[in-house]
PDB file of C-alpha atoms and ligand atoms in Angstrom:
ATOM      1  CA  UNK V   1      -0.268   0.367  -0.126  1.00 59.00           C
ATOM      2  CA  UNK V   2       0.897   3.589  -1.034  1.00 66.00           C
ATOM      3  CA  UNK V   3       0.669   5.982   1.825  1.00 78.00           C
ATOM      4  CA  UNK V   4      -1.275   8.672  -0.583  1.00 81.00           C
ATOM      5  CA  UNK V   5      -0.222  11.720   1.655  1.00 94.00           C
ATOM      6  CA  UNK V   6       3.184  10.724   0.571  1.00 97.00           C
ATOM      7  CA  UNK V   7       2.773   9.692  -3.254  1.00 97.00           C
ATOM      8  CA  UNK V   8       0.661  12.975  -3.280  1.00 97.00           C
ATOM      9  CA  UNK V   9       4.005  15.182  -1.139  1.00 98.00           C
ATOM     10  CA  UNK V  10       5.775  13.370  -4.229  1.00 98.00           C
ATOM     11  CA  UNK V  11       4.404  14.553  -7.254  1.00 98.00           C
ATOM     12  CA  UNK V  12       4.267  17.728  -6.081  1.00 98.00           C
ATOM     13  CA  UNK V  13       7.525  18.498  -5.709  1.00 98.00           C
ATOM     14  CA  UNK V  14       8.049  16.833  -8.243  1.00 98.00           C
ATOM     15  CA  UNK V  15       6.423  19.538 -10.300  1.00 98.00           C
ATOM     16  CA  UNK V  16       7.398  22.511  -8.559  1.00 98.00           C
ATOM     17  CA  UNK V  17      11.531  21.400  -9.449  1.00 98.00           C
ATOM     18  CA  UNK V  18      10.504  20.793 -12.971  1.00 98.00           C
ATOM     19  CA  UNK V  19       8.889  24.953 -12.643  1.00 98.00           C
ATOM     20  CA  UNK V  20      12.411  25.904 -11.284  1.00 98.00           C
ATOM     21  CA  UNK V  21      13.744  24.582 -14.032  1.00 98.00           C
ATOM     22  CA  UNK V  22      11.566  26.027 -16.486  1.00 98.00           C
ATOM     23  CA  UNK V  23      12.381  29.498 -15.083  1.00 98.00           C
ATOM     24  CA  UNK V  24      15.960  28.888 -15.380  1.00 98.00           C
ATOM     25  CA  UNK V  25      15.923  27.376 -18.630  1.00 98.00           C
ATOM     26  CA  UNK V  26      17.155  23.890 -16.893  1.00 98.00           C
ATOM     27  CA  UNK V  27      16.449  20.216 -17.474  1.00 98.00           C
ATOM     28  CA  UNK V  28      14.748  19.412 -14.782  1.00 98.00           C
ATOM     29  CA  UNK V  29      16.538  15.315 -15.410  1.00 98.00           C
ATOM     30  CA  UNK V  30      19.322  17.467 -13.741  1.00 98.00           C
ATOM     31  CA  UNK V  31      18.119  17.305 -10.763  1.00 98.00           C
ATOM     32  CA  UNK V  32      17.808  13.863  -8.076  1.00 98.00           C
ATOM     33  CA  UNK V  33      15.774  14.209  -5.515  1.00 98.00           C
ATOM     34  CA  UNK V  34      17.149  13.512  -2.196  1.00 99.00           C
ATOM     35  CA  UNK V  35      14.306  12.342   0.315  1.00 98.00           C
ATOM     36  CA  UNK V  36      15.721  12.845   3.271  1.00 98.00           C
ATOM     37  CA  UNK V  37      14.196  10.523   6.160  1.00 97.00           C
ATOM     38  CA  UNK V  38      15.450  11.086   8.800  1.00 97.00           C
ATOM     39  CA  UNK V  39      12.382  10.215  11.681  1.00 96.00           C
ATOM     40  CA  UNK V  40      10.643   8.416   9.562  1.00 96.00           C
ATOM     41  CA  UNK V  41      10.016   4.817   9.329  1.00 96.00           C
ATOM     42  CA  UNK V  42      10.847   2.465   7.330  1.00 96.00           C
ATOM     43  CA  UNK V  43       7.034   1.883   5.389  1.00 96.00           C
ATOM     44  CA  UNK V  44       8.041   5.500   4.577  1.00 97.00           C
ATOM     45  CA  UNK V  45      10.895   5.156   3.188  1.00 97.00           C
ATOM     46  CA  UNK V  46       9.395   2.513   1.120  1.00 96.00           C
ATOM     47  CA  UNK V  47       6.617   3.782   0.073  1.00 96.00           C
ATOM     48  CA  UNK V  48       8.410   6.968  -0.928  1.00 97.00           C
ATOM     49  CA  UNK V  49      10.178   4.489  -3.140  1.00 97.00           C
ATOM     50  CA  UNK V  50       7.096   2.604  -4.386  1.00 96.00           C
ATOM     51  CA  UNK V  51       6.592   6.207  -5.967  1.00 96.00           C
ATOM     52  CA  UNK V  52       9.468   5.740  -8.244  1.00 97.00           C
ATOM     53  CA  UNK V  53      12.497   7.971  -5.256  1.00 98.00           C
ATOM     54  CA  UNK V  54      15.418   5.522  -4.721  1.00 98.00           C
ATOM     55  CA  UNK V  55      17.710   8.106  -3.789  1.00 98.00           C
ATOM     56  CA  UNK V  56      17.395   8.716   0.213  1.00 98.00           C
ATOM     57  CA  UNK V  57      19.219  10.306   2.745  1.00 98.00           C
ATOM     58  CA  UNK V  58      20.037  10.069   6.802  1.00 98.00           C
ATOM     59  CA  UNK V  59      21.903  12.086   9.227  1.00 97.00           C
ATOM     60  CA  UNK V  60      22.330  10.420  12.622  1.00 96.00           C
ATOM     61  CA  UNK V  61      24.676   7.931  12.650  1.00 96.00           C
ATOM     62  CA  UNK V  62      22.020   5.645  15.205  1.00 96.00           C
ATOM     63  CA  UNK V  63      19.335   5.694  12.866  1.00 97.00           C
ATOM     64  CA  UNK V  64      21.434   5.757   9.965  1.00 97.00           C
ATOM     65  CA  UNK V  65      22.599   2.205  10.970  1.00 96.00           C
ATOM     66  CA  UNK V  66      19.815   0.963  12.568  1.00 97.00           C
ATOM     67  CA  UNK V  67      17.554   1.384   8.775  1.00 97.00           C
ATOM     68  CA  UNK V  68      19.750   0.549   6.197  1.00 96.00           C
ATOM     69  CA  UNK V  69      19.736  -3.047   7.063  1.00 95.00           C
ATOM     70  CA  UNK V  70      15.854  -2.978   7.505  1.00 96.00           C
ATOM     71  CA  UNK V  71      15.718  -1.258   4.069  1.00 96.00           C
ATOM     72  CA  UNK V  72      17.583  -4.566   2.154  1.00 93.00           C
ATOM     73  CA  UNK V  73      16.075  -7.000   3.495  1.00 94.00           C
ATOM     74  CA  UNK V  74      12.295  -6.024   2.966  1.00 93.00           C
ATOM     75  CA  UNK V  75      13.591  -5.258  -0.974  1.00 91.00           C
ATOM     76  CA  UNK V  76      15.507  -5.517  -3.655  1.00 89.00           C
ATOM     77  CA  UNK V  77      15.179  -2.312  -5.302  1.00 90.00           C
ATOM     78  CA  UNK V  78      18.260  -0.309  -5.670  1.00 91.00           C
ATOM     79  CA  UNK V  79      18.720   2.392  -2.984  1.00 96.00           C
ATOM     80  CA  UNK V  80      21.674   5.588  -2.963  1.00 98.00           C
ATOM     81  CA  UNK V  81      22.142   5.978   0.248  1.00 98.00           C
ATOM     82  CA  UNK V  82      23.205   9.787   1.128  1.00 98.00           C
ATOM     83  CA  UNK V  83      24.073  10.662   4.504  1.00 98.00           C
ATOM     84  CA  UNK V  84      23.828  13.900   5.095  1.00 98.00           C
ATOM     85  CA  UNK V  85      24.373  14.693   8.935  1.00 97.00           C
ATOM     86  CA  UNK V  86      28.265  15.872  10.803  1.00 97.00           C
ATOM     87  CA  UNK V  87      30.163  12.526  11.248  1.00 98.00           C
ATOM     88  CA  UNK V  88      32.212  12.692  14.320  1.00 97.00           C
ATOM     89  CA  UNK V  89      35.603  10.612  13.421  1.00 97.00           C
ATOM     90  CA  UNK V  90      34.736   8.125  15.861  1.00 97.00           C
ATOM     91  CA  UNK V  91      31.192   8.054  13.915  1.00 97.00           C
ATOM     92  CA  UNK V  92      32.606   6.898  10.451  1.00 98.00           C
ATOM     93  CA  UNK V  93      33.202   3.380  11.204  1.00 98.00           C
ATOM     94  CA  UNK V  94      30.125   2.687  10.723  1.00 97.00           C
ATOM     95  CA  UNK V  95      28.814   4.811   8.421  1.00 97.00           C
ATOM     96  CA  UNK V  96      30.942   4.687   5.616  1.00 98.00           C
ATOM     97  CA  UNK V  97      30.160   0.831   4.990  1.00 97.00           C
ATOM     98  CA  UNK V  98      26.692   1.217   4.304  1.00 96.00           C
ATOM     99  CA  UNK V  99      26.075   3.981   2.489  1.00 98.00           C
ATOM    100  CA  UNK V 100      27.523   5.380  -1.577  1.00 98.00           C
ATOM    101  CA  UNK V 101      27.129   9.940  -0.722  1.00 98.00           C
ATOM    102  CA  UNK V 102      28.647  11.901   1.777  1.00 98.00           C
ATOM    103  CA  UNK V 103      27.670  15.492   0.816  1.00 98.00           C
ATOM    104  CA  UNK V 104      28.954  16.492   4.414  1.00 98.00           C
ATOM    105  CA  UNK V 105      32.850  16.184   4.332  1.00 98.00           C
ATOM    106  CA  UNK V 106      33.412  19.412   6.369  1.00 98.00           C
ATOM    107  CA  UNK V 107      36.744  18.882   7.755  1.00 98.00           C
ATOM    108  CA  UNK V 108      40.105  17.486   6.189  1.00 98.00           C
ATOM    109  CA  UNK V 109      40.319  15.395   9.432  1.00 98.00           C
ATOM    110  CA  UNK V 110      36.697  13.247   8.602  1.00 98.00           C
ATOM    111  CA  UNK V 111      37.721  13.617   4.368  1.00 98.00           C
ATOM    112  CA  UNK V 112      40.896  11.494   5.852  1.00 98.00           C
ATOM    113  CA  UNK V 113      39.285   8.968   7.414  1.00 98.00           C
ATOM    114  CA  UNK V 114      35.948   8.739   5.184  1.00 98.00           C
ATOM    115  CA  UNK V 115      38.938   8.159   2.960  1.00 98.00           C
ATOM    116  CA  UNK V 116      41.169   5.541   4.261  1.00 98.00           C
ATOM    117  CA  UNK V 117      38.057   3.823   6.071  1.00 98.00           C
ATOM    118  CA  UNK V 118      36.810   3.376   1.868  1.00 98.00           C
ATOM    119  CA  UNK V 119      40.169   1.640   1.013  1.00 98.00           C
ATOM    120  CA  UNK V 120      38.753  -0.996   3.546  1.00 97.00           C
ATOM    121  CA  UNK V 121      36.068  -1.243   2.565  1.00 97.00           C
ATOM    122  CA  UNK V 122      37.212  -1.501  -1.132  1.00 97.00           C
ATOM    123  CA  UNK V 123      35.189   1.228  -1.813  1.00 98.00           C
ATOM    124  CA  UNK V 124      35.103   4.887  -3.347  1.00 98.00           C
ATOM    125  CA  UNK V 125      32.751   7.133  -1.824  1.00 98.00           C
ATOM    126  CA  UNK V 126      31.435   9.748  -3.608  1.00 98.00           C
ATOM    127  CA  UNK V 127      31.525  13.682  -2.006  1.00 98.00           C
ATOM    128  CA  UNK V 128      30.336  17.212  -0.770  1.00 98.00           C
ATOM    129  CA  UNK V 129      32.331  19.487   0.730  1.00 98.00           C
ATOM    130  CA  UNK V 130      30.504  20.796   2.998  1.00 98.00           C
ATOM    131  CA  UNK V 131      31.039  25.226   2.634  1.00 98.00           C
ATOM    132  CA  UNK V 132      30.143  27.600   5.784  1.00 97.00           C
ATOM    133  CA  UNK V 133      28.731  29.947   2.963  1.00 95.00           C
ATOM    134  CA  UNK V 134      27.251  32.512   5.828  1.00 91.00           C
ATOM    135  CA  UNK V 135      28.889  33.274   8.410  1.00 90.00           C
ATOM    136  CA  UNK V 136      26.189  31.724  10.650  1.00 90.00           C
ATOM    137  CA  UNK V 137      28.967  30.584  13.532  1.00 88.00           C
ATOM    138  CA  UNK V 138      26.441  27.342  15.132  1.00 87.00           C
ATOM    139  CA  UNK V 139      27.351  26.040  10.926  1.00 90.00           C
ATOM    140  CA  UNK V 140      29.196  23.359  10.307  1.00 96.00           C
ATOM    141  CA  UNK V 141      31.579  23.738   7.279  1.00 97.00           C
ATOM    142  CA  UNK V 142      34.766  24.924   6.107  1.00 97.00           C
ATOM    143  CA  UNK V 143      34.654  28.552   6.518  1.00 95.00           C
ATOM    144  CA  UNK V 144      34.233  30.191   3.225  1.00 96.00           C
ATOM    145  CA  UNK V 145      32.111  33.200   3.459  1.00 91.00           C
ATOM    146  CA  UNK V 146      33.134  36.426   2.225  1.00 90.00           C
ATOM    147  CA  UNK V 147      36.078  34.065   0.539  1.00 94.00           C
ATOM    148  CA  UNK V 148      35.551  36.161  -2.982  1.00 93.00           C
ATOM    149  CA  UNK V 149      37.017  39.725  -0.957  1.00 94.00           C
ATOM    150  CA  UNK V 150      38.917  37.807   1.682  1.00 95.00           C
ATOM    151  CA  UNK V 151      42.215  35.745   0.318  1.00 95.00           C
ATOM    152  CA  UNK V 152      42.602  34.172   3.727  1.00 95.00           C
ATOM    153  CA  UNK V 153      39.516  32.329   3.563  1.00 95.00           C
ATOM    154  CA  UNK V 154      40.222  31.253   0.049  1.00 96.00           C
ATOM    155  CA  UNK V 155      43.692  29.934   0.739  1.00 97.00           C
ATOM    156  CA  UNK V 156      43.496  28.319   3.535  1.00 96.00           C
ATOM    157  CA  UNK V 157      39.951  26.616   1.890  1.00 97.00           C
ATOM    158  CA  UNK V 158      42.305  25.939  -2.057  1.00 97.00           C
ATOM    159  CA  UNK V 159      44.984  24.451   0.443  1.00 98.00           C
ATOM    160  CA  UNK V 160      42.853  22.271   2.954  1.00 98.00           C
ATOM    161  CA  UNK V 161      41.168  21.186  -1.270  1.00 98.00           C
ATOM    162  CA  UNK V 162      44.339  20.564  -2.619  1.00 98.00           C
ATOM    163  CA  UNK V 163      44.715  17.852  -0.187  1.00 98.00           C
ATOM    164  CA  UNK V 164      41.147  16.352  -0.258  1.00 98.00           C
ATOM    165  CA  UNK V 165      40.575  15.632  -4.402  1.00 97.00           C
ATOM    166  CA  UNK V 166      43.592  14.085  -4.360  1.00 97.00           C
ATOM    167  CA  UNK V 167      42.821  11.552  -1.320  1.00 98.00           C
ATOM    168  CA  UNK V 168      42.214   7.655  -2.447  1.00 98.00           C
ATOM    169  CA  UNK V 169      39.145   6.683  -2.597  1.00 98.00           C
ATOM    170  CA  UNK V 170      36.778   9.981  -1.553  1.00 98.00           C
ATOM    171  CA  UNK V 171      35.595  10.982  -5.247  1.00 98.00           C
ATOM    172  CA  UNK V 172      34.469  14.930  -4.936  1.00 98.00           C
ATOM    173  CA  UNK V 173      31.472  15.393  -6.862  1.00 98.00           C
ATOM    174  CA  UNK V 174      30.385  19.343  -5.805  1.00 98.00           C
ATOM    175  CA  UNK V 175      30.237  21.536  -2.324  1.00 98.00           C
ATOM    176  CA  UNK V 176      27.508  21.703  -0.426  1.00 98.00           C
ATOM    177  CA  UNK V 177      26.092  24.146   1.858  1.00 98.00           C
ATOM    178  CA  UNK V 178      22.892  24.779   4.360  1.00 97.00           C
ATOM    179  CA  UNK V 179      21.260  28.548   3.461  1.00 96.00           C
ATOM    180  CA  UNK V 180      20.085  30.195   6.987  1.00 95.00           C
ATOM    181  CA  UNK V 181      16.677  30.182   7.745  1.00 93.00           C
ATOM    182  CA  UNK V 182      14.975  33.849   6.486  1.00 94.00           C
ATOM    183  CA  UNK V 183      11.586  33.885   6.412  1.00 93.00           C
ATOM    184  CA  UNK V 184      10.660  34.744   2.451  1.00 96.00           C
ATOM    185  CA  UNK V 185      12.780  32.225   0.769  1.00 95.00           C
ATOM    186  CA  UNK V 186      13.991  34.591  -1.927  1.00 97.00           C
ATOM    187  CA  UNK V 187      17.234  35.886   0.347  1.00 97.00           C
ATOM    188  CA  UNK V 188      18.721  32.114   0.681  1.00 98.00           C
ATOM    189  CA  UNK V 189      20.118  33.375  -3.660  1.00 98.00           C
ATOM    190  CA  UNK V 190      22.729  35.152  -2.404  1.00 97.00           C
ATOM    191  CA  UNK V 191      23.960  32.102  -0.612  1.00 97.00           C
ATOM    192  CA  UNK V 192      23.563  29.551  -4.072  1.00 98.00           C
ATOM    193  CA  UNK V 193      24.426  31.908  -6.274  1.00 98.00           C
ATOM    194  CA  UNK V 194      27.722  32.292  -3.426  1.00 97.00           C
ATOM    195  CA  UNK V 195      28.303  28.236  -3.579  1.00 98.00           C
ATOM    196  CA  UNK V 196      27.793  28.245  -7.649  1.00 98.00           C
ATOM    197  CA  UNK V 197      30.141  30.617  -8.133  1.00 98.00           C
ATOM    198  CA  UNK V 198      32.501  29.396  -5.905  1.00 98.00           C
ATOM    199  CA  UNK V 199      32.590  25.626  -7.280  1.00 98.00           C
ATOM    200  CA  UNK V 200      33.263  27.220 -10.462  1.00 98.00           C
ATOM    201  CA  UNK V 201      36.877  29.235  -9.609  1.00 97.00           C
ATOM    202  CA  UNK V 202      37.487  25.717  -7.838  1.00 97.00           C
ATOM    203  CA  UNK V 203      37.097  24.006 -10.796  1.00 97.00           C
ATOM    204  CA  UNK V 204      38.782  26.178 -13.004  1.00 97.00           C
ATOM    205  CA  UNK V 205      41.453  26.555 -10.966  1.00 97.00           C
ATOM    206  CA  UNK V 206      42.556  22.994 -10.463  1.00 97.00           C
ATOM    207  CA  UNK V 207      40.738  21.915 -12.968  1.00 95.00           C
ATOM    208  CA  UNK V 208      38.508  18.846 -11.538  1.00 95.00           C
ATOM    209  CA  UNK V 209      35.023  18.228 -13.073  1.00 94.00           C
ATOM    210  CA  UNK V 210      33.008  19.674  -9.717  1.00 96.00           C
ATOM    211  CA  UNK V 211      29.749  19.102 -11.532  1.00 95.00           C
ATOM    212  CA  UNK V 212      27.199  19.029  -8.539  1.00 98.00           C
ATOM    213  CA  UNK V 213      25.878  21.563  -6.132  1.00 98.00           C
ATOM    214  CA  UNK V 214      24.059  19.435  -3.073  1.00 98.00           C
ATOM    215  CA  UNK V 215      22.078  22.958  -2.322  1.00 98.00           C
ATOM    216  CA  UNK V 216      17.856  23.027  -1.370  1.00 98.00           C
ATOM    217  CA  UNK V 217      15.618  21.814   1.329  1.00 98.00           C
ATOM    218  CA  UNK V 218      11.825  22.102   1.369  1.00 98.00           C
ATOM    219  CA  UNK V 219      12.475  26.266   3.108  1.00 96.00           C
ATOM    220  CA  UNK V 220      14.818  26.949   0.140  1.00 98.00           C
ATOM    221  CA  UNK V 221      14.951  24.704  -2.756  1.00 98.00           C
ATOM    222  CA  UNK V 222      12.821  26.597  -5.931  1.00 98.00           C
ATOM    223  CA  UNK V 223      15.532  29.055  -5.327  1.00 98.00           C
ATOM    224  CA  UNK V 224      18.292  26.758  -5.026  1.00 98.00           C
ATOM    225  CA  UNK V 225      17.218  25.170  -8.516  1.00 98.00           C
ATOM    226  CA  UNK V 226      17.315  28.401 -10.425  1.00 98.00           C
ATOM    227  CA  UNK V 227      21.160  29.191  -8.664  1.00 98.00           C
ATOM    228  CA  UNK V 228      22.052  26.178 -10.409  1.00 98.00           C
ATOM    229  CA  UNK V 229      21.823  23.075  -6.667  1.00 98.00           C
ATOM    230  CA  UNK V 230      21.734  19.401  -9.013  1.00 98.00           C
ATOM    231  CA  UNK V 231      20.946  17.643  -6.034  1.00 98.00           C
ATOM    232  CA  UNK V 232      17.983  18.778  -3.449  1.00 99.00           C
ATOM    233  CA  UNK V 233      17.913  17.798   0.155  1.00 98.00           C
ATOM    234  CA  UNK V 234      14.231  17.468   1.071  1.00 98.00           C
ATOM    235  CA  UNK V 235      12.518  16.236   3.664  1.00 98.00           C
ATOM    236  CA  UNK V 236       9.400  17.728   5.280  1.00 98.00           C
ATOM    237  CA  UNK V 237       7.702  18.211   1.946  1.00 98.00           C
ATOM    238  CA  UNK V 238       7.585  15.040   1.068  1.00 98.00           C
ATOM    239  CA  UNK V 239       7.347  13.129   4.605  1.00 97.00           C
ATOM    240  CA  UNK V 240       5.552  15.649   6.354  1.00 95.00           C
ATOM    241  CA  UNK V 241       7.110  17.307   9.665  1.00 92.00           C
ATOM    242  CA  UNK V 242       9.029  15.793  12.276  1.00 86.00           C
ATOM    243  CA  UNK V 243       8.567  15.526  15.551  1.00 76.00           C
TER     244      UNK V 243
HETATM  245  C1  PLP R 301      17.544  17.749   7.387  1.00 62.73           C
HETATM  246  C2  PLP R 301      18.148  18.258   6.840  1.00 62.73           C
HETATM  247  C3  PLP R 301      17.258  18.220   5.612  1.00 62.73           C
HETATM  248  C4  PLP R 301      15.960  18.247   4.572  1.00 62.73           C
HETATM  249  O1  PLP R 301      15.484  19.317   5.628  1.00 62.73           O
HETATM  250  P1  PLP R 301      13.539  19.423   5.154  1.00 62.73           P
HETATM  251  O2  PLP R 301      13.721  21.213   5.457  1.00 62.73           O
HETATM  252  O3  PLP R 301      12.976  18.709   6.187  1.00 62.73           O
HETATM  253  O4  PLP R 301      13.306  19.678   3.393  1.00 62.73           O
HETATM  254  C5  PLP R 301      18.379  18.367   3.557  1.00 62.73           C
HETATM  255  N1  PLP R 301      19.647  18.765   4.250  1.00 62.73           N
HETATM  256  C6  PLP R 301      20.014  18.977   5.631  1.00 62.73           C
HETATM  257  C7  PLP R 301      22.101  19.060   5.891  1.00 62.73           C
HETATM  258  C8  PLP R 301      19.765  18.158   6.762  1.00 62.73           C
HETATM  259  O5  PLP R 301      19.656  18.057   7.890  1.00 62.73           O
END
């Protein structure tokens, strides 16, 4: 039985993705919807899979360790698991063997750890470098507010990037950020535009592919798409509010 509210929600989100792409002259196939299933049940995830979704995101270690094996027991469908939460060093060994993509590479130490654990597991993790564009102190990620004006910020970031992109078994696909919460979603636009511009500059300086931008959540994904997001991470608009 498909949960009809989840089905309706997914269809509505997909329509919004399509219209944002239309406004920006982009192909909707270039935007991947990651359904953020944190706090939601295995049944809810299976419902979303039945509607056709195959990318899911989690951000709590205990919950991820519990859910991923359960999902693989109840379905043969191929799921791409995205880890989107901050990872403490000691937690990395549990997460790396289970997931495919990690969006929260927010410091050099964890990048090194993920790389070496991926090597041990004989797999390659697709990674996103988490960037703190807004400068909010409560946010994780490499510091990059004012990266254009501030040479020190930029050179530190460039040094870290140089190390991270050379790590084995970790393929960096792009950058990830979270915008602050604003009342009007339009206010997030400069944050997303800045991440896109930063990506372009890194791409050019390092001559690497860096094709993806992981940005946009329930509150702001249409703006993120207009500014170039290739992955949106959406929880509440699909599964409803979290407890
Ligand atoms: C929870 C979470 C999301 C999804 O947020 P919603 O507001 O439910 O869409 C996206 N990205 C990260 C990193 C999250 O922790």
